CSV table of C-alpha atoms in Angstrom, one decimal:
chain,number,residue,atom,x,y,z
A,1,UNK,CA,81.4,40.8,9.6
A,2,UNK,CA,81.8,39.9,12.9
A,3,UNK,CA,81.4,41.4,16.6
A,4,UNK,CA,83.3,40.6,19.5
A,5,UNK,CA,80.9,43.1,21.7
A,6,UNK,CA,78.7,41.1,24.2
A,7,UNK,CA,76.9,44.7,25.2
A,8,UNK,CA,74.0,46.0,22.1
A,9,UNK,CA,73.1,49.5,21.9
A,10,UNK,CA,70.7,50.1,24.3
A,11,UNK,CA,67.5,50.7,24.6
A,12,UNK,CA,65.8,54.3,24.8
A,13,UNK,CA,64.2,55.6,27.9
A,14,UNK,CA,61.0,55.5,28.7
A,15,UNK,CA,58.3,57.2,30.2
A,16,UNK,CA,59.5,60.8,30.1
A,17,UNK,CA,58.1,63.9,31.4
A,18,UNK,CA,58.6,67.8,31.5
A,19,UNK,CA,57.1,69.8,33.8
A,20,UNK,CA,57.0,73.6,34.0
A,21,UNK,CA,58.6,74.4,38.0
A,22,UNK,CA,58.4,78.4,37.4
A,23,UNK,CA,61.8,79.0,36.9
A,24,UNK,CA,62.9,75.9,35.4
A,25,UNK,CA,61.5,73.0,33.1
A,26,UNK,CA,62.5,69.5,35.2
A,27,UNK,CA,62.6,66.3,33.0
A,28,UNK,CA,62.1,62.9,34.5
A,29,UNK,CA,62.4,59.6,32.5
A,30,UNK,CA,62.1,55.6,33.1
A,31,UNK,CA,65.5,53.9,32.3
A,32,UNK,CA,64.6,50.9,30.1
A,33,UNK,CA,68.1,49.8,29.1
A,34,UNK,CA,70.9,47.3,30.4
A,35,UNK,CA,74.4,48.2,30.1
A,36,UNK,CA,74.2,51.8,29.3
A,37,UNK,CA,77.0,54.1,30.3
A,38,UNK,CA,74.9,57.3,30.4
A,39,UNK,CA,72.3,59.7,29.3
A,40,UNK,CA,71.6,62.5,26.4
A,41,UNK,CA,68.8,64.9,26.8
A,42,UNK,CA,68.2,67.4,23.9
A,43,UNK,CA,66.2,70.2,23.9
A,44,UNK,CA,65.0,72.3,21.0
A,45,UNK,CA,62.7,75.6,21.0
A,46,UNK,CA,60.8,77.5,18.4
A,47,UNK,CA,61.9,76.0,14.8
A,48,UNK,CA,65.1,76.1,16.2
A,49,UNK,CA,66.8,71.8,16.3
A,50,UNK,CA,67.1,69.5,18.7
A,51,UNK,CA,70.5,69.9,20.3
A,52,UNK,CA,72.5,68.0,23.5
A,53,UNK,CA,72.0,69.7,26.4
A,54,UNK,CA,73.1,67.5,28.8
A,55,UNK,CA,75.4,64.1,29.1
A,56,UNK,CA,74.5,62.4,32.5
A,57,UNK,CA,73.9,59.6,34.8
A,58,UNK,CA,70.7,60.6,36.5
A,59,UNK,CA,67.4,59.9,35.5
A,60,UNK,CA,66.2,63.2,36.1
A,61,UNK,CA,67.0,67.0,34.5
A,62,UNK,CA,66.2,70.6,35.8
A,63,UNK,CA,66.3,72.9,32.6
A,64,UNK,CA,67.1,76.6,34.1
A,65,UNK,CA,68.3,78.5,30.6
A,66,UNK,CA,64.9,79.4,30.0
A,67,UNK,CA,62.6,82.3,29.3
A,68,UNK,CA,59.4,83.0,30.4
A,69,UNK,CA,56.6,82.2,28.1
A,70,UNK,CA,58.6,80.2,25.6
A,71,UNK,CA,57.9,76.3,25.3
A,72,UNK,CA,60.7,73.8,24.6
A,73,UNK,CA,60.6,70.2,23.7
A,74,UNK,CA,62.7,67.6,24.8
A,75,UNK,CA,63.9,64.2,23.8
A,76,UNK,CA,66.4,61.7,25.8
A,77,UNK,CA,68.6,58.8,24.5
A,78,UNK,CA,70.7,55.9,26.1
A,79,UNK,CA,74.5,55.8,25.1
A,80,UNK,CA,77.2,53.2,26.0
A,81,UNK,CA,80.6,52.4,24.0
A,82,UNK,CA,78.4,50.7,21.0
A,83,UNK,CA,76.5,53.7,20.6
A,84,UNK,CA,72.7,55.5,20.7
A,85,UNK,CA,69.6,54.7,21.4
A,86,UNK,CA,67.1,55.6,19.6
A,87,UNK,CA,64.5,58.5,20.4
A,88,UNK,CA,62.2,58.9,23.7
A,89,UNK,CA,59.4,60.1,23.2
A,90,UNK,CA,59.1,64.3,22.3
A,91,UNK,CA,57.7,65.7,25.5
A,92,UNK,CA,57.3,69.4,25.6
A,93,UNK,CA,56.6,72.3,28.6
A,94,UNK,CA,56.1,75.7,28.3
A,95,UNK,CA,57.8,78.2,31.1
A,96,UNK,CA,55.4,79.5,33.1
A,97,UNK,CA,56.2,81.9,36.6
A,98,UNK,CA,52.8,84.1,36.9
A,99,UNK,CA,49.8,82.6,39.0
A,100,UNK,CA,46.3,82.9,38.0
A,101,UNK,CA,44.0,85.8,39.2
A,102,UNK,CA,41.1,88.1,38.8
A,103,UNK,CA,41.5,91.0,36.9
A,104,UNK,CA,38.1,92.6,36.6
A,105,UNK,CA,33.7,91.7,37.7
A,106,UNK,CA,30.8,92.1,36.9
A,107,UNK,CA,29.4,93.8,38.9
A,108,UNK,CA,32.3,95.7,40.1
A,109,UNK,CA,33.0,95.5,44.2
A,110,UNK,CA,30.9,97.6,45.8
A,111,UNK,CA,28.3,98.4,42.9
A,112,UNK,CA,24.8,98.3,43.1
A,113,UNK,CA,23.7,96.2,40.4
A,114,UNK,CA,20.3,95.3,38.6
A,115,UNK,CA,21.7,92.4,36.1
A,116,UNK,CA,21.5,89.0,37.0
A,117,UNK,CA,24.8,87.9,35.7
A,118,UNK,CA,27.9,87.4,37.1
A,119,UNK,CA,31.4,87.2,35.1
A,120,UNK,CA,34.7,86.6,36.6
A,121,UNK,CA,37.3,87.4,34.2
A,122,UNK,CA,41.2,86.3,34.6
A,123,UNK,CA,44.3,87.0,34.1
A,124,UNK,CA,44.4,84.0,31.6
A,125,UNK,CA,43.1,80.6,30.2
A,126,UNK,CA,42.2,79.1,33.6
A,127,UNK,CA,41.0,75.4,34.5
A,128,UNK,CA,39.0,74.5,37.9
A,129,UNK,CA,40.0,71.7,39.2
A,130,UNK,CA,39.4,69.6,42.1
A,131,UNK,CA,41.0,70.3,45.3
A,132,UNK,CA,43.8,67.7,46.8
A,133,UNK,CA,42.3,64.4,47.7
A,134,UNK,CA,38.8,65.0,45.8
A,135,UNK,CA,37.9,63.3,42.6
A,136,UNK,CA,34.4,63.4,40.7
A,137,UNK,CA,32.2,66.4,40.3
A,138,UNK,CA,29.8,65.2,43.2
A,139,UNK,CA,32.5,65.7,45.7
A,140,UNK,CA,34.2,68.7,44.1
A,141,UNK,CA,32.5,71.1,46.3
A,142,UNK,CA,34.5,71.8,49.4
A,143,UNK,CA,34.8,74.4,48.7
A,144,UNK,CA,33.1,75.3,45.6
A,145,UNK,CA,35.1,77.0,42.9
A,146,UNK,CA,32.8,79.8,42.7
A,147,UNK,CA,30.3,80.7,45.7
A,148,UNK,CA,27.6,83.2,45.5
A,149,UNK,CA,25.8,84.1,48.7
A,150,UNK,CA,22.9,86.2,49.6
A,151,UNK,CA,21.8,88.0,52.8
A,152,UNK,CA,19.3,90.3,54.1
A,153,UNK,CA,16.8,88.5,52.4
A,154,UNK,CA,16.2,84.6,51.1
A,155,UNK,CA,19.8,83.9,52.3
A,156,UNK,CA,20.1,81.4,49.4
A,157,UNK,CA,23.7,80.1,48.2
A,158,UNK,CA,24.6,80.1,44.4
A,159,UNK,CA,27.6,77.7,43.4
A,160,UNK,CA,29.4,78.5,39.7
A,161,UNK,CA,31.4,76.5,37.5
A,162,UNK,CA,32.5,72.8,37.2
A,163,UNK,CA,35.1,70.8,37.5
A,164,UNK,CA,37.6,71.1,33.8
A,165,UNK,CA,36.0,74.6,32.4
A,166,UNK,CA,38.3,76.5,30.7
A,167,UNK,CA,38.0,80.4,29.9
A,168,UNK,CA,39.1,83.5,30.9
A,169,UNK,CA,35.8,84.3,32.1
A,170,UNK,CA,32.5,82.4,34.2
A,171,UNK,CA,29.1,83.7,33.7
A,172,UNK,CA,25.8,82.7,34.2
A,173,UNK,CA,22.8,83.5,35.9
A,174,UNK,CA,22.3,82.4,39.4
A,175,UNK,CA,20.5,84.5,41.4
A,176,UNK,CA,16.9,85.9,41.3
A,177,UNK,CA,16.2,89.6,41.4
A,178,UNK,CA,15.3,91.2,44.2
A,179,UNK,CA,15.9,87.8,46.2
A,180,UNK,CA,18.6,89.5,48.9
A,181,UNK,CA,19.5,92.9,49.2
A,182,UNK,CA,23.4,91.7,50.0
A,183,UNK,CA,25.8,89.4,47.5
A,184,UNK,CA,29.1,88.1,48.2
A,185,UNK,CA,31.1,86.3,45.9
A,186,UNK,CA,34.2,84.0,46.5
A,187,UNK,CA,36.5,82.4,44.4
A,188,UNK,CA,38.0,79.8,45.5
A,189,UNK,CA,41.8,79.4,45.3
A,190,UNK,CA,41.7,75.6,45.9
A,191,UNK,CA,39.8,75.2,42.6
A,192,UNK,CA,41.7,77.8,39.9
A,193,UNK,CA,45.0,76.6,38.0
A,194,UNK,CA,46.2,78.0,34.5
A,195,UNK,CA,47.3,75.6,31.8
A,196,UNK,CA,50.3,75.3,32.8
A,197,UNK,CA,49.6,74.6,36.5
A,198,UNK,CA,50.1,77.4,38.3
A,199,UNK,CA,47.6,77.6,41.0
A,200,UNK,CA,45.6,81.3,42.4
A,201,UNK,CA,47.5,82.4,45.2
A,202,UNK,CA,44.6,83.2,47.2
A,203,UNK,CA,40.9,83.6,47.7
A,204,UNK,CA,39.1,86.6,45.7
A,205,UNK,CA,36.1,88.3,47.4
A,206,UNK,CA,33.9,90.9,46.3
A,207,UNK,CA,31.0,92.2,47.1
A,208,UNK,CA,27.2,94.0,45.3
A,209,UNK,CA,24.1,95.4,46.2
A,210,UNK,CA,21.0,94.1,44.3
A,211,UNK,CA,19.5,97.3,42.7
């Protein structure tokens, strides 16, 4: 047997990446080959196989037949005359469009309340995170995720949560009855992502009376 082709198969990508963009999933790989003529990118979802989505050039690939909630995995090859790579690695992303945000407290706005727990539930699975340009716990407080304050009385300030909890709700006990007269609590939209990402569109405030 004998092969007058000076150009292998080459090599598979490298690297690659799905991310969920709201109303599309956009791949990004490495190309690790020499002498390729193109790209494959196959996508499967559910139990469903992996078929070819796309034949390309680019390095990159924005996925918009998709549907909201449904995750898909990907996988990209290298092709040239002599034929496939083999496999990237399986990367996978679920479509996500709906932010993160508070659905119901305790205590309500408004109420006048004689517990000394707080819960914050969401929408969802949520993850506090760090803002932009702030690393480590000890500097993850400006501004905190969670900020309880009280007035009218020992004016103290009560800070919730860490950085990487997860759960759909925060609770604990941070203030001292009969402390202040006046609570406000602020969540922090710097702080609150979902799984997926998303980020709280904006700051949540409420308000309580200690009875």
């Amino acid at each position: 047997i004998t092969c007058d082709s000076a150009v292998a198969v080459p090599a598979a990508p490298t690297s690659p990446s799905a991310v969920n963009a709201k109303t599309s999933i956009n791949l990004t790989w490495v190309d690790s080959s020499v002498g390729e003529t193109g790209f494959k990118v196959y996508r499967k979802q559910g139990s469903n196989e992996f078929s070819l989505v796309s034949t390309q050039t680019t390095t990159s690939y924005i996925d918009s037949d998709t549907s909201e909630g449904a995750t898909y995995e990907y996988y990209i090859s290298s092709y040239n005359d002599n034929g496939e790579s083999k496999k990237s690695k399986i990367v996978s992303a679920t479509l996500d469009s709906i932010n993160p945000f508070v659905v119901s407290t305790l205590p309500a706005d408004g109420e006048n309340y004689s517990g000394t727990t707080v819960i914050i539930t969401f929408n969802e699975v949520i993850e506090i995170k760090c803002p932009e340009g702030q690393s480590g716990i000890a500097t993850c407080v400006a501004p905190p995720a969670i900020e309880l304050v009280g007035t009218g009385g020992s004016g103290n300030t009560y800070y919730m949560g860490q950085v990487g909890e997860k759960g759909i709700s925060i609770s604990g006990a941070p203030f001292v009855d009969g402390a202040n007269p006046n609570y406000s609590v602020t969540v922090s939209k710097d702080h609150i992502f979902d799984l997926s990402g998303n980020q709280m569109d904006e700051d949540f405030t409420f308000t309580f009376t200690d009875g």
